[in-house]
Coordinates of C-alpha atoms in Angstrom, one line a residue:
Chain A
M8 CA -61.8 -13.3 -7.8
S9 CA -62.5 -16.1 -10.4
L10 CA -60.6 -18.8 -10.3
M11 CA -59.1 -18.2 -14.1
W12 CA -57.8 -14.7 -12.8
S13 CA -56.5 -15.9 -9.6
V14 CA -54.3 -19.2 -11.5
K15 CA -53.4 -15.5 -13.2
V16 CA -51.6 -13.4 -11.2
V17 CA -49.6 -16.3 -9.0
G18 CA -48.4 -17.4 -13.0
L19 CA -47.0 -13.6 -13.0
G20 CA -46.5 -13.3 -9.4
V21 CA -43.8 -16.9 -10.0
V22 CA -42.7 -15.4 -13.5
A23 CA -40.8 -11.5 -11.9
L24 CA -40.2 -13.3 -8.6
S25 CA -38.1 -15.4 -11.0
L26 CA -36.4 -12.5 -13.0
S27 CA -35.9 -10.7 -10.0
L28 CA -33.9 -12.9 -8.5
E29 CA -31.8 -13.6 -11.5
L30 CA -31.1 -9.8 -11.6
L31 CA -30.1 -9.4 -8.2
G32 CA -28.2 -13.1 -9.3
W33 CA -26.7 -10.4 -11.8
V34 CA -25.8 -7.3 -9.2
F35 CA -24.6 -9.3 -6.8
G36 CA -22.3 -11.0 -9.3
R37 CA -21.0 -7.6 -10.6
C38 CA -20.1 -6.2 -6.7
R39 CA -18.1 -9.4 -6.2
R40 CA -16.4 -9.2 -10.3
R41 CA -15.4 -5.6 -8.9
R42 CA -13.7 -7.1 -5.7
T43 CA -10.7 -6.1 -6.5
V44 CA -7.8 -6.7 -4.2
N45 CA -6.4 -3.2 -2.0
R46 CA -4.2 -3.8 1.5
V47 CA -2.2 -2.1 3.1
L48 CA 1.3 -3.4 5.1
F49 CA 3.3 -1.8 8.0
F50 CA 7.1 -2.0 8.7
P51 CA 9.1 -3.2 10.7
S52 CA 8.0 -6.4 10.0
K53 CA 8.5 -9.0 12.9
V54 CA 11.2 -11.4 12.3
A55 CA 10.1 -14.6 11.3
C56 CA 12.1 -17.3 9.0
V57 CA 10.2 -17.7 5.2
E58 CA 11.5 -20.7 4.1
H59 CA 9.7 -23.5 3.6
F60 CA 11.1 -26.8 3.9
S61 CA 13.7 -28.2 6.1
C62 CA 14.9 -25.0 7.7
F63 CA 15.9 -25.7 11.1
C64 CA 17.2 -21.8 12.1
P65 CA 16.1 -20.7 15.5
L66 CA 13.5 -18.5 13.8
P67 CA 9.6 -18.7 13.6
H68 CA 8.8 -20.3 11.0
G69 CA 5.3 -20.2 9.4
E70 CA 3.8 -16.7 10.7
E71 CA 2.4 -14.6 8.4
T72 CA 4.5 -10.7 8.8
S73 CA 4.6 -8.1 6.9
F74 CA 6.6 -9.7 4.6
S75 CA 6.2 -13.4 4.5
C76 CA 2.9 -11.1 3.0
L77 CA 4.6 -8.6 0.7
L78 CA 6.8 -12.2 -0.7
R79 CA 4.0 -14.0 -1.0
H80 CA 2.5 -11.3 -3.5
I81 CA 5.6 -10.5 -5.4
L82 CA 6.2 -14.5 -5.9
S83 CA 2.7 -14.9 -7.7
A84 CA 3.4 -13.1 -10.3
S85 CA 3.0 -15.6 -13.1
S86 CA 4.5 -13.9 -16.7
S87 CA 5.9 -10.4 -15.7
L88 CA 7.1 -8.9 -12.4
D89 CA 8.1 -4.9 -13.6
L90 CA 10.7 -3.2 -10.6
C91 CA 11.7 0.4 -9.5
V92 CA 13.7 0.2 -6.6
F93 CA 16.3 3.4 -5.0
S94 CA 17.2 0.9 -3.0
F95 CA 18.0 -2.9 -3.6
S96 CA 19.5 -5.0 -1.4
N97 CA 17.6 -7.4 0.7
M98 CA 18.9 -11.0 -0.1
D99 CA 15.3 -12.8 0.5
L100 CA 13.8 -10.3 -1.7
S101 CA 16.6 -10.5 -4.4
R102 CA 16.6 -14.7 -4.2
A103 CA 12.8 -14.4 -4.4
V104 CA 13.3 -11.5 -8.3
L105 CA 15.7 -15.0 -9.1
L106 CA 13.7 -17.4 -8.2
L107 CA 10.8 -16.2 -10.8
H108 CA 13.2 -15.5 -13.2
S109 CA 13.9 -19.0 -13.6
K110 CA 11.0 -20.3 -13.3
G111 CA 10.7 -17.7 -17.0
V112 CA 8.8 -14.8 -15.3
T113 CA 10.1 -11.9 -17.5
I114 CA 11.5 -9.6 -15.4
R115 CA 12.9 -5.8 -15.6
V116 CA 14.5 -3.9 -13.0
L117 CA 14.6 -0.4 -12.5
S118 CA 16.9 1.2 -9.9
D119 CA 19.2 4.8 -9.2
K120 CA 22.7 4.7 -10.8
H121 CA 24.6 6.0 -7.2
Y122 CA 22.7 3.4 -5.3
S123 CA 23.2 0.2 -7.5
A124 CA 26.8 0.3 -7.2
I125 CA 26.8 0.6 -3.0
T126 CA 28.0 -3.1 -1.5
G127 CA 25.9 -5.5 -0.6
S128 CA 23.5 -3.9 -3.4
Q129 CA 21.6 -7.0 -5.1
I130 CA 21.9 -5.2 -8.6
G131 CA 25.1 -6.7 -10.2
V132 CA 23.4 -10.5 -8.3
L133 CA 21.1 -10.3 -10.7
R134 CA 22.8 -8.1 -13.6
K135 CA 24.8 -11.5 -13.7
A136 CA 22.0 -14.4 -12.9
G137 CA 20.4 -13.2 -16.1
V138 CA 18.0 -11.0 -15.0
C139 CA 17.3 -7.4 -17.5
V140 CA 18.6 -4.6 -15.2
R141 CA 18.6 -0.8 -16.4
C142 CA 20.2 2.4 -14.5
D143 CA 18.3 5.9 -14.1
A144 CA 21.4 8.0 -14.2
G145 CA 19.5 11.2 -15.5
S146 CA 17.9 12.1 -12.4
V147 CA 19.4 13.0 -8.9
Y148 CA 17.3 9.6 -7.2
M149 CA 15.6 7.8 -9.1
H150 CA 14.0 7.4 -5.7
H151 CA 10.7 5.0 -6.3
K152 CA 10.1 1.6 -4.0
F153 CA 7.4 -0.3 -6.7
A154 CA 6.5 -3.4 -8.8
V155 CA 3.9 -4.3 -11.1
V156 CA 2.9 -7.8 -10.5
D157 CA 1.1 -9.8 -14.4
G158 CA 0.4 -5.8 -15.5
R159 CA -2.2 -6.0 -12.8
Q160 CA -0.9 -5.4 -9.4
L161 CA 0.9 -3.0 -8.2
I162 CA 2.8 -3.2 -4.8
T163 CA 4.3 0.6 -3.3
G164 CA 4.7 2.3 -1.0
S165 CA 7.8 4.2 1.5
L166 CA 9.9 0.2 1.2
N167 CA 13.1 0.4 -0.2
W168 CA 14.0 -3.3 -0.9
T169 CA 16.6 -4.0 2.3
L170 CA 16.8 -5.0 5.5
T171 CA 17.3 -2.4 7.6
A172 CA 13.5 -1.3 5.8
V173 CA 11.9 -4.8 6.3
Q174 CA 13.9 -5.1 10.3
S175 CA 14.2 -1.9 11.5
N176 CA 12.5 1.6 10.2
M177 CA 8.6 2.0 10.1
E178 CA 7.9 1.5 6.3
N179 CA 4.1 1.4 4.4
I180 CA 3.0 -0.5 1.5
I181 CA 0.3 -0.6 -0.8
I182 CA -1.0 -3.4 -2.7
T183 CA -3.9 -2.8 -5.4
E184 CA -5.0 -3.3 -8.6
E185 CA -7.1 -1.0 -8.6
A186 CA -6.8 0.4 -12.4
E187 CA -6.6 3.8 -11.7
L188 CA -4.4 3.7 -9.9
V189 CA -2.1 0.4 -11.6
Q190 CA -2.5 2.0 -15.0
P191 CA -0.4 5.6 -14.6
F192 CA 2.9 3.4 -12.4
I193 CA 3.0 0.7 -15.7
K194 CA 3.3 3.9 -17.8
E195 CA 5.4 5.9 -15.8
F196 CA 7.6 2.3 -15.8
N197 CA 7.8 1.9 -19.6
Q198 CA 8.9 5.5 -20.0
I199 CA 12.3 5.5 -17.7
W200 CA 12.7 1.8 -19.2
A201 CA 12.6 3.2 -22.6
L202 CA 14.9 6.2 -21.3
N203 CA 16.8 4.8 -20.2
D204 CA 17.9 1.8 -22.7
P205 CA 21.1 1.4 -23.1
A206 CA 21.0 1.3 -27.9
Q207 CA 20.5 5.0 -27.1
Chain B
M11 CA -57.8 -12.0 -26.4
S12 CA -60.1 -9.4 -24.2
L13 CA -60.6 -5.9 -24.2
M14 CA -59.9 -6.5 -19.6
W15 CA -57.5 -9.1 -20.2
S16 CA -55.1 -6.1 -22.6
V17 CA -55.9 -3.8 -19.6
K18 CA -54.6 -6.4 -17.0
V19 CA -52.1 -6.9 -19.0
V20 CA -50.7 -3.3 -20.5
G21 CA -51.0 -2.1 -16.2
L22 CA -48.9 -4.5 -15.0
G23 CA -46.4 -3.2 -17.5
V24 CA -46.2 -0.1 -17.1
V25 CA -46.0 -1.4 -12.6
A26 CA -43.0 -3.5 -13.6
L27 CA -41.6 -0.7 -15.9
S28 CA -41.5 1.6 -13.3
L29 CA -40.3 -0.1 -11.1
S30 CA -36.7 -1.4 -13.2
L31 CA -36.7 2.5 -13.3
E32 CA -36.6 2.9 -9.7
L33 CA -34.2 -0.2 -9.0
L34 CA -32.4 1.3 -12.2
G35 CA -32.3 4.7 -10.4
W36 CA -30.5 2.8 -7.4
V37 CA -27.8 1.0 -8.9
F38 CA -26.8 4.4 -10.7
G39 CA -26.5 5.7 -7.1
R40 CA -24.8 3.7 -5.8
C41 CA -22.6 3.6 -8.5
R42 CA -22.5 7.6 -8.5
R43 CA -21.6 7.3 -4.5
R44 CA -18.7 4.9 -4.4
R45 CA -17.0 6.3 -7.1
T46 CA -13.8 7.9 -5.0
V47 CA -11.0 9.9 -5.4
N48 CA -8.2 7.6 -6.9
R49 CA -5.0 9.3 -8.8
V50 CA -1.1 9.6 -9.1
L51 CA 1.2 11.9 -9.5
F52 CA 4.8 11.0 -10.2
F53 CA 7.9 13.5 -10.1
P54 CA 10.1 16.1 -10.6
S55 CA 7.2 18.1 -11.2
K56 CA 7.9 21.4 -14.0
V57 CA 9.0 23.8 -11.8
A58 CA 6.1 26.9 -11.7
C59 CA 5.0 30.1 -9.0
V60 CA 2.5 28.3 -6.6
E61 CA 1.2 32.3 -5.9
H62 CA -1.9 32.6 -7.1
F63 CA -2.1 36.4 -6.2
S64 CA 0.6 39.0 -6.8
C65 CA 3.8 37.9 -8.1
F66 CA 5.7 39.0 -10.6
C67 CA 9.1 36.6 -10.8
P68 CA 9.9 34.9 -13.9
L69 CA 8.2 31.1 -12.9
P70 CA 5.4 30.0 -15.0
H71 CA 2.1 30.6 -12.9
G72 CA -1.8 29.1 -13.2
E73 CA 0.2 25.9 -14.5
E74 CA -1.4 22.5 -13.4
T75 CA 1.5 20.6 -11.5
S76 CA 2.1 17.1 -9.9
F77 CA 3.1 19.8 -7.0
S78 CA 0.6 23.0 -7.8
C79 CA -1.7 19.9 -7.2
L80 CA -0.6 18.3 -4.5
L81 CA -0.3 20.9 -2.5
R82 CA -4.4 21.7 -3.5
H83 CA -5.2 18.2 -2.3
I84 CA -3.6 19.2 1.3
L85 CA -5.0 23.0 0.7
S86 CA -8.5 21.1 0.4
A87 CA -8.3 20.2 4.7
S88 CA -11.4 21.8 6.3
S89 CA -11.4 19.9 9.6
S90 CA -7.9 17.9 9.8
L91 CA -4.6 17.7 8.4
D92 CA -2.2 14.5 9.3
L93 CA 1.2 14.4 8.7
C94 CA 3.6 11.4 9.0
V95 CA 7.1 12.5 7.3
F96 CA 10.0 11.6 7.6
S97 CA 11.8 14.6 6.8
F98 CA 10.1 18.2 5.2
S99 CA 12.0 20.9 4.5
N100 CA 9.6 22.1 1.2
M101 CA 8.9 26.0 2.4
D102 CA 6.0 25.9 0.2
L103 CA 4.3 22.7 1.9
S104 CA 5.5 24.0 5.3
R105 CA 3.5 27.7 4.1
A106 CA 1.0 25.5 3.1
V107 CA 0.6 23.5 6.9
L108 CA 0.9 26.7 8.7
L109 CA -1.9 28.9 6.7
L110 CA -4.3 25.5 7.7
H111 CA -2.8 25.7 11.1
S112 CA -4.2 29.8 11.2
K113 CA -7.6 28.5 10.0
G114 CA -8.4 26.7 12.6
V115 CA -7.8 22.8 10.4
T116 CA -6.5 20.4 13.1
I117 CA -2.7 19.2 12.1
R118 CA -1.0 16.9 13.8
V119 CA 2.5 16.2 13.3
L120 CA 5.1 12.8 13.2
S121 CA 8.4 13.2 11.7
D122 CA 11.0 11.7 12.6
K123 CA 13.8 12.7 15.2
H124 CA 17.2 12.6 13.1
Y125 CA 15.8 14.1 10.4
S126 CA 13.5 17.0 11.7
A127 CA 17.0 18.0 13.4
I128 CA 19.2 18.8 9.8
T129 CA 19.7 22.2 8.7
G130 CA 16.1 23.1 6.5
S131 CA 14.0 20.8 8.7
Q132 CA 10.4 22.9 8.7
I133 CA 9.6 20.5 12.1
G134 CA 10.7 23.6 13.7
V135 CA 9.0 26.6 13.1
L136 CA 6.5 24.2 12.4
R137 CA 6.6 23.5 16.5
K138 CA 7.6 27.2 17.3
A139 CA 4.1 28.5 14.9
G140 CA 2.1 26.6 17.8
V141 CA 1.7 23.5 14.9
C142 CA 1.0 19.2 17.1
V143 CA 4.2 17.7 16.5
R144 CA 6.2 14.5 17.8
C145 CA 8.9 13.1 16.3
D146 CA 9.8 8.7 16.3
A147 CA 13.6 8.0 17.6
G148 CA 12.1 4.2 19.3
S149 CA 13.0 3.0 15.2
V150 CA 16.4 2.8 13.0
Y151 CA 13.8 6.0 11.2
M152 CA 10.5 6.6 10.5
H153 CA 10.2 6.6 7.2
H154 CA 6.4 7.4 5.9
K155 CA 5.5 10.3 3.5
F156 CA 1.7 9.9 4.0
A157 CA -0.4 12.3 4.8
V158 CA -4.4 12.3 6.1
V159 CA -6.8 14.1 4.9
D160 CA -10.5 15.2 6.4
G161 CA -9.9 11.6 8.3
R162 CA -11.3 10.7 4.5
Q163 CA -7.7 11.4 1.4
L164 CA -4.9 9.2 2.0
I165 CA -1.4 10.9 -0.2
T166 CA 1.1 8.8 0.3
G167 CA 3.7 7.1 -1.8
S168 CA 8.4 7.6 -2.0
L169 CA 7.7 11.6 -1.9
N170 CA 9.2 13.2 1.2
W171 CA 8.6 16.7 1.6
T172 CA 11.4 18.4 0.6
L173 CA 12.2 20.8 -2.5
T174 CA 14.9 17.8 -3.9
A175 CA 11.9 15.6 -3.4
V176 CA 9.7 17.7 -5.5
Q177 CA 12.0 19.0 -8.1
S178 CA 15.1 16.9 -8.8
N179 CA 14.3 13.3 -8.0
M180 CA 12.0 10.5 -9.9
E181 CA 9.2 10.4 -6.6
N182 CA 5.7 9.1 -6.8
I183 CA 2.8 9.9 -4.9
I184 CA -1.0 8.7 -5.1
I185 CA -3.5 9.9 -3.6
T186 CA -7.0 7.7 -3.3
E187 CA -9.9 7.6 -1.0
E188 CA -10.8 3.7 -0.5
A189 CA -11.4 3.5 3.1
E190 CA -9.7 0.2 2.5
L191 CA -6.4 1.5 2.0
V192 CA -7.2 5.0 3.8
Q193 CA -8.3 3.8 7.2
P194 CA -5.2 1.4 8.2
F195 CA -3.1 4.9 7.1
I196 CA -5.4 6.8 10.4
K197 CA -5.0 3.1 12.0
E198 CA -0.8 3.9 11.8
F199 CA -1.2 7.2 12.8
N200 CA -2.7 7.1 15.7
Q201 CA -0.3 4.3 16.9
I202 CA 2.4 6.0 16.4
W203 CA 1.0 9.1 17.3
A204 CA -0.4 7.4 21.5
L205 CA 3.6 6.1 21.4
N206 CA 5.3 8.7 20.4
D207 CA 3.7 10.7 23.5
P208 CA 5.8 13.2 25.8
A209 CA 3.4 12.5 28.9
Q210 CA 4.2 8.7 28.8

């Protein structure tokens, strides 16, 4: 093989190698972008304190539990939180919603009319604090228990936002960013929200 | 440019093209294999007859509703159905489970001890028909409402397997084959199943 022929083959090989590396980078980049959150939490959650500072209660501190993970995902909201929940009496979750509200996150809460009036319900507390709340009276039960964070992340499952559900029952929560799962819930929320517009 | 040089360039071009086509085929093949079921059903379902033959009832026939879709996914089980549901009194769903049992599909049913004894519960009916049933008495409520079809497809949400849930309440069901969501539920089922082994 002549010297010039060898040079051509080596040159073309280098070009092919660099193109392959670029292609591989693009494929891996796409795979990484496609990586969406998909996780499952089970309850009852281990009981632990969810305060981060200045707490001297006897509960364990700084532990990662199903409940602390749920709280973290809710508190990650930076622009909006749409919450559609049958029963809402858990005070830690209520404080989380109020904290987001105080930070300017747009909150919309839908609940069941019958359950929003029971003792311990946080629906009245939220309404008094200025959170937009609507209650559904059209169906036997508005039995959903889901939240959409920033129009992107769906939190849904069997878990009502109560202390019993978190600490005593066997329950599940799915946290997902799969658009095929998130988008129908956003549509459903907007429909129920519009249906229960008090101006109508 | 000499003739021989042109031949080499064309030859290398053809090789590069065929390799690119093979690579594209592989990438598309992977994308197609990654296409998993991800759908959401909302309730209340429109009321329609779910019989396919010989039915003269006044309900609409042959309509695609949330409930007929749910039934179809359950009846698609060919090897196993693991069902973990708080309240089970819907007779159509009970008939679906009995049909699968009669076809030799391996059925395991977990339910809540308190709710399995209420009037209309289908848990006793399934047990009498020879379906493997275990009831959880360890937690305040075994509040899950999920099923795993053939160890591959997860059906989960807010919907209990009751007539009110299907026809009157606002409820949701997710049907997914995302392994990150399905596998934790399979593990959870096996744990609760083992915990409630009557031989223990």
